[in-house]
Coordinates of C-alpha atoms in Angstrom, one line a residue:
X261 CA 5.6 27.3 -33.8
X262 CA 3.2 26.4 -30.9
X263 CA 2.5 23.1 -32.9
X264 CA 0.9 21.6 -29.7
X265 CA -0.7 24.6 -28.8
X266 CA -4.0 24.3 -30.9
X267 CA -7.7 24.9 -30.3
X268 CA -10.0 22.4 -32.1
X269 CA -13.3 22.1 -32.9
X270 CA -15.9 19.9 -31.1
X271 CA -15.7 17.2 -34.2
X272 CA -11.7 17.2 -34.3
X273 CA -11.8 16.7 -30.2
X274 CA -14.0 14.1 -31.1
X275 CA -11.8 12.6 -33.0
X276 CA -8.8 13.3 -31.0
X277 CA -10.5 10.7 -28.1
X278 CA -11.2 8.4 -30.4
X279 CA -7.5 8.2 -32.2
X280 CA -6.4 8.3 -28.6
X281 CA -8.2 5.4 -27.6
X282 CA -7.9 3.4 -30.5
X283 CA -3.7 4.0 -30.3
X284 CA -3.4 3.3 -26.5
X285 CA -6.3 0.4 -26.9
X286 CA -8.2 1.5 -23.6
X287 CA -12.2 2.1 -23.4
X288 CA -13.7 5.2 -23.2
X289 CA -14.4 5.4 -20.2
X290 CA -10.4 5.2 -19.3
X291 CA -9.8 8.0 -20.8
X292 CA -13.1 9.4 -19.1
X293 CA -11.1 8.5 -16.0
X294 CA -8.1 10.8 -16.6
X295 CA -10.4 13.4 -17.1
X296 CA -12.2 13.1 -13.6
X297 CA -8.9 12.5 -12.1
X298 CA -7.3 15.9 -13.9
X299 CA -10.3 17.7 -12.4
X300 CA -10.4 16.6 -8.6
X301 CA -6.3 17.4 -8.5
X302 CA -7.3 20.6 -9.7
X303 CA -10.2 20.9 -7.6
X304 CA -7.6 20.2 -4.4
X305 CA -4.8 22.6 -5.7
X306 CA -7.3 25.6 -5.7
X307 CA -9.8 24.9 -3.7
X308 CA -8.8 22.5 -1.1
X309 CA -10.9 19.2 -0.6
X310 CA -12.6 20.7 2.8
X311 CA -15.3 21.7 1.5
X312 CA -19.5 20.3 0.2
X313 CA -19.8 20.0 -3.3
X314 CA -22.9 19.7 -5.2
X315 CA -22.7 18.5 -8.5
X316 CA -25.5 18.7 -11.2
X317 CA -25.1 15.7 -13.6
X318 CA -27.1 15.2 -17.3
X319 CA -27.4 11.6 -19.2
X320 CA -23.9 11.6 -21.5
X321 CA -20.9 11.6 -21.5
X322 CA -20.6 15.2 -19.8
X323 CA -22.9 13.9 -16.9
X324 CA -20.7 10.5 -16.5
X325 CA -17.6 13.2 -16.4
X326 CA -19.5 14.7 -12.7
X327 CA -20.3 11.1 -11.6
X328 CA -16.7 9.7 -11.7
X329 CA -15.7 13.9 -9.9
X330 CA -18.3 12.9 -7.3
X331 CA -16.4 8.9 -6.7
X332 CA -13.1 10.9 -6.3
X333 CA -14.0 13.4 -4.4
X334 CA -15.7 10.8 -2.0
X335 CA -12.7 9.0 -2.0
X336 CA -11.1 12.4 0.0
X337 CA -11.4 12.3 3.6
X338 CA -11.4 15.9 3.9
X339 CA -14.7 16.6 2.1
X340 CA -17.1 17.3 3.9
X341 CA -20.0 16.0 1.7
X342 CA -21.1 15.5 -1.8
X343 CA -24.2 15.8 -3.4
X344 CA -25.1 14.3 -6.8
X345 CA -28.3 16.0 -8.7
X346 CA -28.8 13.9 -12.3
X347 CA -31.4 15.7 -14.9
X348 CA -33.2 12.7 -16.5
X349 CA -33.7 15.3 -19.3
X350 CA -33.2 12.5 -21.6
X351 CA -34.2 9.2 -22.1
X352 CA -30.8 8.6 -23.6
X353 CA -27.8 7.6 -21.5
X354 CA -24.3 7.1 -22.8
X355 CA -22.4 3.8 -21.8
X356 CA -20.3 5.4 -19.7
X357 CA -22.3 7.5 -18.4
X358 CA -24.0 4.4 -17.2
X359 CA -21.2 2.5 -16.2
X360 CA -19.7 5.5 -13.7
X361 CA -23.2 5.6 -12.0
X362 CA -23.3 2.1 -11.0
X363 CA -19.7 2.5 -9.7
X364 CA -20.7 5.6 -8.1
X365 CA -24.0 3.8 -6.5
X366 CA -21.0 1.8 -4.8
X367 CA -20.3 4.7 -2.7
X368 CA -21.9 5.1 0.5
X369 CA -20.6 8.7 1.3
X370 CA -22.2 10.1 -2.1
X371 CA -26.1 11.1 -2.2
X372 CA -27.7 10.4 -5.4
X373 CA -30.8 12.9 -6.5
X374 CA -32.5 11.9 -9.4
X375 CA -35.2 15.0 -11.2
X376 CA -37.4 14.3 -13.6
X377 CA -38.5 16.9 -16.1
X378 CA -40.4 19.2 -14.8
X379 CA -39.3 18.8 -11.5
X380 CA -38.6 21.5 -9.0
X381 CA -34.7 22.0 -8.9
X382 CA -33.7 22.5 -5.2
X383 CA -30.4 22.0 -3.4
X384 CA -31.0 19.1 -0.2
X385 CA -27.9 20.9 1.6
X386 CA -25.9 23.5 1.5
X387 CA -23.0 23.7 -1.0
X388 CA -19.2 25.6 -1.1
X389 CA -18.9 25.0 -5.1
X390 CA -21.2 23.4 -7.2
X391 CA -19.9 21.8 -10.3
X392 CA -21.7 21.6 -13.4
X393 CA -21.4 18.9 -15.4
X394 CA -25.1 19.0 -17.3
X395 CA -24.5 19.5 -21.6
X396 CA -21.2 19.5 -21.9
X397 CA -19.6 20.5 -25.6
X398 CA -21.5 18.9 -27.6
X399 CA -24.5 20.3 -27.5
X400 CA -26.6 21.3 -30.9
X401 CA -29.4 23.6 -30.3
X402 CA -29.8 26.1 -27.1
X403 CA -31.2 25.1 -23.8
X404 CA -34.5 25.1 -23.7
X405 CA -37.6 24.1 -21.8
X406 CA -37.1 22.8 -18.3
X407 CA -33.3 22.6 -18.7
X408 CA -33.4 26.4 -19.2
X409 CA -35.5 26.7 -15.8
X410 CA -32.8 24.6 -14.1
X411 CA -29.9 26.6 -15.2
X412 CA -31.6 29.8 -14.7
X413 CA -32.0 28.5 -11.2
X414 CA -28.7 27.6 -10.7
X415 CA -27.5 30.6 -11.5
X416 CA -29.6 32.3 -8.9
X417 CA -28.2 30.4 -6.0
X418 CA -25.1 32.7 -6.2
X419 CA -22.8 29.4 -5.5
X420 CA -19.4 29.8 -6.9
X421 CA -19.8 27.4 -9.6
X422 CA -16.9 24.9 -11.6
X423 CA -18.0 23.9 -15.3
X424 CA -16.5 20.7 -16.6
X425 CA -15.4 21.4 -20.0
X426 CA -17.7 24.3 -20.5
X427 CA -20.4 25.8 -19.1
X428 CA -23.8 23.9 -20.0
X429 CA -25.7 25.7 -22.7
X430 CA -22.5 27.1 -24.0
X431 CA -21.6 26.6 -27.8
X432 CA -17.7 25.6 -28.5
X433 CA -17.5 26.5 -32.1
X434 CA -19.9 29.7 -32.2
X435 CA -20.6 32.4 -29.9
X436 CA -23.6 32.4 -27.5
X437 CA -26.9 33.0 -28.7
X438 CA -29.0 36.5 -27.5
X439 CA -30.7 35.8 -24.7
X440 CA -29.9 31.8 -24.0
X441 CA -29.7 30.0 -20.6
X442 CA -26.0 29.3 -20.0
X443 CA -24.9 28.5 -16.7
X444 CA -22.4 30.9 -15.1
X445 CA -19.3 29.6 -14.2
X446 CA -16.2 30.7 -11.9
X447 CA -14.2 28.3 -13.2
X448 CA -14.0 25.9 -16.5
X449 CA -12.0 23.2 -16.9
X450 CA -11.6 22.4 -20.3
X451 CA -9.9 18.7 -21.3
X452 CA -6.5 19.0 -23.3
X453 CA -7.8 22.3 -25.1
X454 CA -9.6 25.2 -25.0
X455 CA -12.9 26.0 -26.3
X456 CA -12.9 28.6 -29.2
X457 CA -15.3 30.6 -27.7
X458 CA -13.7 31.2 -24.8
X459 CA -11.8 33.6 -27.0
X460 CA -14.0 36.1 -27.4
X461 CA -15.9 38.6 -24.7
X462 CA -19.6 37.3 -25.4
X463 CA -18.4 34.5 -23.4
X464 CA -17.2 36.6 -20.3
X465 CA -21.0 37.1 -18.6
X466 CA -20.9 33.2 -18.4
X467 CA -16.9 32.0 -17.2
X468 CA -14.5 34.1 -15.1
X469 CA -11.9 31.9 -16.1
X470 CA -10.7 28.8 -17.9
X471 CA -8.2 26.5 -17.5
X472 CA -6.8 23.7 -19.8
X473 CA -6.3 20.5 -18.1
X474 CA -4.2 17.9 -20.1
X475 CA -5.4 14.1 -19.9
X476 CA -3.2 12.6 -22.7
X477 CA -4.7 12.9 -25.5
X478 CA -2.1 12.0 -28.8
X479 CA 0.4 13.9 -29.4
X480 CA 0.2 12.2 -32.5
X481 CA -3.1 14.0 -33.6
X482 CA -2.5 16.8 -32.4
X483 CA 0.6 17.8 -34.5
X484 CA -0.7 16.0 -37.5
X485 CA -4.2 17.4 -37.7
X486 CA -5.2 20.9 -39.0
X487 CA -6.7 24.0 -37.4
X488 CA -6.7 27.5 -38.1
X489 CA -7.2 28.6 -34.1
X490 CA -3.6 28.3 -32.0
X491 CA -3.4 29.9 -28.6
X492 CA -0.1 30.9 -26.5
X493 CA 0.2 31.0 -22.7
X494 CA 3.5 31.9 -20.5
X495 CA 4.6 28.4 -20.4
X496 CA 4.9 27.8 -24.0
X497 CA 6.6 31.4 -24.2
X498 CA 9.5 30.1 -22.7
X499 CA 10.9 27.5 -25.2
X500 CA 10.2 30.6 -28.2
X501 CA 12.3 33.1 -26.4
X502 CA 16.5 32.9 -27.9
X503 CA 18.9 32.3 -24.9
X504 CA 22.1 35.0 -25.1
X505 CA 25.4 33.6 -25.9
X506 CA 28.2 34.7 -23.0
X507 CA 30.3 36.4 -25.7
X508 CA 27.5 38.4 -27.3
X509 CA 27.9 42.4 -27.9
X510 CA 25.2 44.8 -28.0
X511 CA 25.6 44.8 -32.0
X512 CA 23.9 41.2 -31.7
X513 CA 20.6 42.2 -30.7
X514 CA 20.0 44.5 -33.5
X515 CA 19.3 48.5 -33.8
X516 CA 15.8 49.5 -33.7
X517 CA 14.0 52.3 -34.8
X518 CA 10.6 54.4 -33.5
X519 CA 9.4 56.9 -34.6
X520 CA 6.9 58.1 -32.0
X521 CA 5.6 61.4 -30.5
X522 CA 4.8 64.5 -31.2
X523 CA 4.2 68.1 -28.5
X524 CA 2.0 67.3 -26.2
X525 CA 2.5 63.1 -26.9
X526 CA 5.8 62.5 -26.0
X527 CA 4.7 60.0 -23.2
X528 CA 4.0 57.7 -26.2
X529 CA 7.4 58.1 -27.2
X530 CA 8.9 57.5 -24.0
X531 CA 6.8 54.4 -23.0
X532 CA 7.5 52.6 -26.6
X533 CA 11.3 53.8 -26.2
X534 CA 11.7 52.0 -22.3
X535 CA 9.7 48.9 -23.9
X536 CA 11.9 48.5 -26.8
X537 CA 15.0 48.3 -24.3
X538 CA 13.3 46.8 -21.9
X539 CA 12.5 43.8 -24.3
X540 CA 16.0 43.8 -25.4
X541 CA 17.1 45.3 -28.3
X542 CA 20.9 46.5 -28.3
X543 CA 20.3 49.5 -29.7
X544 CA 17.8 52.4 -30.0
X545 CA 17.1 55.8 -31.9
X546 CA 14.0 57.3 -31.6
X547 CA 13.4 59.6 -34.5
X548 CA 10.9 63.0 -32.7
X549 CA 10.3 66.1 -33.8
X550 CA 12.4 68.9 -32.4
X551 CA 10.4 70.1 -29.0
X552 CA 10.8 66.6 -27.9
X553 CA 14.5 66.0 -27.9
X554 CA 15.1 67.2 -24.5
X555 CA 11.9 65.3 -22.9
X556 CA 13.3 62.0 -24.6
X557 CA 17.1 62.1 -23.7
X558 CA 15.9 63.3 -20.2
X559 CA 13.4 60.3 -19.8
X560 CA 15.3 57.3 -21.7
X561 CA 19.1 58.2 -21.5
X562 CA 19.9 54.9 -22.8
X563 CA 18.3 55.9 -26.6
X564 CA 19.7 57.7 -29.4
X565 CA 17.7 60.5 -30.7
X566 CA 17.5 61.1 -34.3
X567 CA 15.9 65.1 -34.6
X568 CA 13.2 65.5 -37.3
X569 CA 13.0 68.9 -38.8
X570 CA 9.5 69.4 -37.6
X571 CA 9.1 71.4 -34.5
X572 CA 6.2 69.6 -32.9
X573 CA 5.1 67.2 -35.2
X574 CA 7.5 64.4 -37.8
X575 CA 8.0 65.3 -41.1
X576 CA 10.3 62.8 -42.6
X577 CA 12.2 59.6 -41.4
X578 CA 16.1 59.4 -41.1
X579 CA 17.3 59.3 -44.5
X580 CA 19.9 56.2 -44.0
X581 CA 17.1 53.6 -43.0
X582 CA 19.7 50.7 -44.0
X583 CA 21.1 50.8 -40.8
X584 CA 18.5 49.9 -38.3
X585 CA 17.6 46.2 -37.8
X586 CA 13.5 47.1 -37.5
X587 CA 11.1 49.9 -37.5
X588 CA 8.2 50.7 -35.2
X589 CA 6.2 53.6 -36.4
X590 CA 2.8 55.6 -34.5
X591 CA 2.7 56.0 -31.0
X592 CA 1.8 59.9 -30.6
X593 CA 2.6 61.1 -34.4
X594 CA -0.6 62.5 -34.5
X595 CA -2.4 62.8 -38.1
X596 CA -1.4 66.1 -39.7
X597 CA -0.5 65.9 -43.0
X598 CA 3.2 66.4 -42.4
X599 CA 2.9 63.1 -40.6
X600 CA 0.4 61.7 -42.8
X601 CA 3.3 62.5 -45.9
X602 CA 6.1 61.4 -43.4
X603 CA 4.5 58.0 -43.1
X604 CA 3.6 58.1 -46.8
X605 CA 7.5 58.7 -47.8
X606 CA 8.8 55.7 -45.2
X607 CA 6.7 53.0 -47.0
X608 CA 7.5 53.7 -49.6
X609 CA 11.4 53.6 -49.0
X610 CA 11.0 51.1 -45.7
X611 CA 12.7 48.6 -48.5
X612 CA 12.8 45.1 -46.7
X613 CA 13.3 46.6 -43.1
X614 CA 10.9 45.0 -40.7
X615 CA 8.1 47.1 -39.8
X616 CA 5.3 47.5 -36.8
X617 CA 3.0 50.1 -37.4
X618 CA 0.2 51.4 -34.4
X619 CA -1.6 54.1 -33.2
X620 CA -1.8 57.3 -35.5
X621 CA 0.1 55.1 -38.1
X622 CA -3.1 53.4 -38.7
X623 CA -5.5 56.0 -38.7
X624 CA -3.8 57.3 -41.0
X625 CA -3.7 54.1 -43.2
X626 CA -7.4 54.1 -42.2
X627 CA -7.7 57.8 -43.6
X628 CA -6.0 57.2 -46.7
X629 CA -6.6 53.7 -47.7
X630 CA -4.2 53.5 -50.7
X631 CA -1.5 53.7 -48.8
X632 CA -1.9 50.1 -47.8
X633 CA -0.7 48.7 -50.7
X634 CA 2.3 50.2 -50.3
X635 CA 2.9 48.0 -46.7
X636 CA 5.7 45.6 -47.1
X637 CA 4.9 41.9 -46.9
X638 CA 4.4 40.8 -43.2
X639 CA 4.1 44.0 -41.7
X640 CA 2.6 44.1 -38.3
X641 CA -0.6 46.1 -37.7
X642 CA -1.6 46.5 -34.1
X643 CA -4.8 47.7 -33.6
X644 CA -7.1 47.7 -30.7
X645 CA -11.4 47.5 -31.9
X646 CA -12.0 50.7 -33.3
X647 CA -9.1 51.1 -34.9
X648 CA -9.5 47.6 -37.1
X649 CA -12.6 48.8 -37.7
X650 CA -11.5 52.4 -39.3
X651 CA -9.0 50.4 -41.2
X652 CA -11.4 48.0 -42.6
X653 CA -14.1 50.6 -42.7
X654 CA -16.9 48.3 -41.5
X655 CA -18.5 47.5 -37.7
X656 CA -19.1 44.5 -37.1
X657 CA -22.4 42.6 -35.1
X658 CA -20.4 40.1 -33.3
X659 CA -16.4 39.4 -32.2
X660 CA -16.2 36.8 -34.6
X661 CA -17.5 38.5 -37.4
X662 CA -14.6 41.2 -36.8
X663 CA -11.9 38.9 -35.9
X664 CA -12.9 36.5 -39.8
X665 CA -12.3 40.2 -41.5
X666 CA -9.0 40.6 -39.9
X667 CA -8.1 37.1 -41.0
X668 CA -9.0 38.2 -44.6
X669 CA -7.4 41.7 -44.2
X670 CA -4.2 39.8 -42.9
X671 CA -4.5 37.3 -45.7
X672 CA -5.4 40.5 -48.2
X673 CA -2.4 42.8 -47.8
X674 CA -0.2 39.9 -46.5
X675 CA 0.5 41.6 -43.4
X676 CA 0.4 40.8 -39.6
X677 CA -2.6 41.9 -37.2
X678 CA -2.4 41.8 -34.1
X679 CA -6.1 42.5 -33.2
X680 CA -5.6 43.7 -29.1
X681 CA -8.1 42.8 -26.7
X682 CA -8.4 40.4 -23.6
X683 CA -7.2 37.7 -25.5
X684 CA -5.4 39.4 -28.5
X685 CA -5.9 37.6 -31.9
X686 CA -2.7 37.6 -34.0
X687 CA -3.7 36.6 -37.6
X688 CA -1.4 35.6 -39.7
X689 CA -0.7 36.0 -43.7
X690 CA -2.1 32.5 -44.2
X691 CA -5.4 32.9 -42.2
X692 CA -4.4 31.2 -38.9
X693 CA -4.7 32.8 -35.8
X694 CA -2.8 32.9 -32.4
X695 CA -4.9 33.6 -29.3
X696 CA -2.9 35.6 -26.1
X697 CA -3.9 34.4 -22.7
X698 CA -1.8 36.3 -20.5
X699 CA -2.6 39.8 -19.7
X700 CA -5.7 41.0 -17.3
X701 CA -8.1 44.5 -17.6
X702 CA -5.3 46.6 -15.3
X703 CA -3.9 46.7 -18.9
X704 CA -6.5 48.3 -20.5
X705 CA -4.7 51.7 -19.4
X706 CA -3.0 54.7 -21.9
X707 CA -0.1 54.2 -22.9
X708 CA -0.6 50.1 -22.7
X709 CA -0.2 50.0 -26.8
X710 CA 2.8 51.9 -27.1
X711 CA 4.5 49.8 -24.9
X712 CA 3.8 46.7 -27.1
X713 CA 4.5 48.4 -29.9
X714 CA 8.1 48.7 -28.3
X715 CA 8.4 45.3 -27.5
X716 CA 7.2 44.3 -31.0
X717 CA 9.6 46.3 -32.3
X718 CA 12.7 45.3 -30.0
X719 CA 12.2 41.6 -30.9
X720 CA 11.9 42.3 -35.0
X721 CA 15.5 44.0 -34.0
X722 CA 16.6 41.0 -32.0
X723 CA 15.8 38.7 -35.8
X724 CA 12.9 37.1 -34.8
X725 CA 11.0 36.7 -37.5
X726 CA 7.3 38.9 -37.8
X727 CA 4.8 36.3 -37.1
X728 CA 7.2 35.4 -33.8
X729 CA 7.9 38.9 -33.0
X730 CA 4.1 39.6 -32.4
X731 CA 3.0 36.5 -30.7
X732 CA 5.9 36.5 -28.5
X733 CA 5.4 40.7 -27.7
X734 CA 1.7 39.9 -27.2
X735 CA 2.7 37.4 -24.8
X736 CA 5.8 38.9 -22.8
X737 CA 3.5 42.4 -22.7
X738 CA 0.6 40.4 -21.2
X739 CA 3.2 38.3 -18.3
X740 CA 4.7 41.9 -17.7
X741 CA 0.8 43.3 -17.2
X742 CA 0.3 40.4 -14.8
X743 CA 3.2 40.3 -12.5
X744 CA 2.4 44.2 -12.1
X745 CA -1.1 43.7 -11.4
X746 CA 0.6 41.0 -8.4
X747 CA 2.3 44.0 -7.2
X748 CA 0.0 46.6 -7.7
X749 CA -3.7 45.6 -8.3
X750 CA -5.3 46.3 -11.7
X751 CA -6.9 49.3 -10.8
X752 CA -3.8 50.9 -10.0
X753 CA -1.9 49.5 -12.7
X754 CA 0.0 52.2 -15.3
X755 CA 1.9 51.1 -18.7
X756 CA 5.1 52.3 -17.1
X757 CA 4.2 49.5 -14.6
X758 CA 4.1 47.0 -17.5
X759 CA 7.7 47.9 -18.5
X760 CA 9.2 47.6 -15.3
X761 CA 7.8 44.1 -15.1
X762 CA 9.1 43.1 -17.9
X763 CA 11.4 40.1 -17.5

């Protein structure tokens, strides 16, 4: 799954060019080439070529990156000028960083700035976007010195700003350091892959947004080489989705059961119930305690309701659990013992049913921290910060730090977690990890979680296996969350929103 989608460090990229360009037997500075190339079309299909670009180059490979932007871009009749600032901040030049200036010096239309250290940093003209193309990913140690004056400066000339490949000062592999000069950007465009720490919300103060351009690196080393970090977007959710068959019945996509709500929380109930049809499961029951019968027939006709004993809050599960195809337990229990013994009772006859657990499910689990080795082998865990760190029962200093201890609590009780956030981390049983990149904040609304948790559960129904279930939900849930925010702006955007938009 997603074998093509992976995010590699900045040695394997490395070494991806370099296989690349030994198989095809081309020069560096080819492939350097498609890179420029990738980044002008994209330049022309958001921006539009009309406008002044200024673009700050350094000495390697990163710098001859800007220098071959700012031939192509001089090449386009439509700009309107382009500006070329290079930081002699090194004595050290690549090859082709050399090679693309002396083409570049070729071009009349293009004026060529050259700063020493310790030299002012000051725009000649007037820029629409200025593109940074200083450090690149390879940097070692944080900016410092006069390179951390210039990008402090160029962050101050409020300039809509495109980084090629990341934003200069920027780590790839680790998050940013307190207090380092990174240049701000609008846009990144990142070559073939994303960065890993574009994964994680230290990085937002310094990218809006990234986006991966291809530029042919092997496919060959990609599928063959190893990495822990994988990443899904709505493209490559297409080819994981099953197609229906013209003569299937409702019995083929599986019975699912929630059991959600409690008084006062039936809206949980309802939102995972609509998301769990919505997403395609045939069939539905929705196990509630007795004051919520009439709110969930009234509010999702199309569900079965299976009537606790409990008044307001679940007691017990339905006794024949055989017959359902999946299992989504939580949203809106509430924590009272009788649900805290309800949940209790279900593990421990759940058998080999496929199970999604969220919300008051796991603080509960989080309350009573035996119960988790009663979870059944790839259950899926969804919880947002705080709850993962309740279950674990540690805070954490950094992202990273809590997303390695839901890898090893994944890896520990064999289970699923689907750690939410802006780009949800789904680790797997094995250690590796699946990064979302659909979705937007509108999402982060009530009631946002229990409709995942109903499209989790609607595709374990369906027979998709766990680990597809919850990379697929997180997806599909984050696409829905998008289109609404098209139709209704984030601000305005409501988890019944995301259901309707599912598609």
């Amino acid at each position: 799954m997603l074998s093509n989608n992976k995010i590699f460090s900045v040695a394997q990229i490395r070494e991806a060019d370099a296989y690349t360009i030994n198989r095809e037997g081309i020069a560096s500075i080819d492939l350097m080439e498609r890179a420029a190339a990738a980044c002008v079309q994209w330049i022309g299909e958001h921006s539009g070529f009309d406008k002044h670009f200024a673009i700050a180059c350094g000495t390697g490979n990163n710098g001859g990156d800007g220098l071959a932007i700012a031939r192509m871009l001089s090449q386009k009749r439509e700009v309107k000028g382009v500006d070329v600032y290079i930081l002699r901040f090194s004595e050290r030049c690549t090859s082709d960083f050399l090679e693309n200036l002396h083409r570049l010096q070729q071009c009349a239309e293009v004026a060529i700035h050259e700063l020493a250290p310790d030299s002012v940093f000051q725009l000649r003209r007037p820029a629409d976007w200025f593109i940074d193309a200083m450090l690149g990913s390879g940097l070692s140690a944080p900016a410092s010195g006069w390179l951390k004056e210039v990008i402090t400066t160029i962050n101050a000339l409020n300039i809509p700003t495109i980084a090629i490949d990341i934003p200069s000062g920027m780590f790839a592999d680790t998050l940013p350091c307190k207090d380092a000069a990174i240049l701000k950007a609008k846009h990144v465009l990142s070559f073939q892959f994303p960065k890993l720490s574009f994964m994680f919300p230290e990085s937002e103060a310094f990218m809006e947004d990234f986006h991966v351009l291809p530029i042919g690196i092997a496919d060959a080393y990609i599928t063959q080489t190893a990495t822990p970090w994988r990443y899904i977007t709505e493209e490559a959710l297409a080819a994981l989705l099953r197609k229906r068959r013209k003569f299937a019945h409702k019995g083929d996509f599986g019975h699912a059961l929630l059991m959600a709500g409690s008084y006062g929380k039936m809206g949980a109930a309802v939102l995972s119930a609509r998301a769990c049809l919505r997403a395609g499961a045939g069939l539905l029951t929705v196990h509630v305690p007795q004051k919520g019968v009439e709110v969930l027939q009234i509010a999702c006709p199309e569900a079965m309701v299976s009537v606790d004993d409990g008044q307001e809050i679940i007691s017990s599960f339905p006794k024949n659990l055989s017959t359902y195809d999946a299992a989504g337990v939580g949203p809106g229990i509430g924590t009272q013992s009788a649900a805290r013994e309800a949940l209790h009772s279900l593990l421990k006859h759940i058998g080999t049913v496929p199970l999604a657990l969220d919300a008051d499910a796991l603080n509960i689990l989080a309350s009573e921290s035996e119960m988790l080795r009663l979870l059944p082998e790839n259950t899926i865990l969804t919880p947002h910060v705080k709850e993962f760190e309740r279950l674990s029962g540690h805070s954490y200093a950094s992202s990273m730090d809590r997303l390695q201890a839901a890898q090893s609590f994944a890896v520990q009780h064999k289970a699923i977690v689907v750690l939410k956030g802006a780009h949800t981390a789904v680790c797997a049983p094995d250690g590796d990890v699946c990064f979302n990149t659909t979705g937007n904040p509108g999402m982060a609304t009530a009631g946002s979680g229990d409709v995942l948790t109903g499209i989790i559960t609607s595709l374990l129904a369906q027979g998709y296996e766990p680990l597809a279930a919850a990379i697929i939900g997180v997806c599909l849930h984050g696409c829905a969350g998008d289109k609404a925010a098209e139709r209704k702006g984030q601000s305005a955007l409501i988890a019944s929103d995301i259901i309707e938009h599912l598609s």
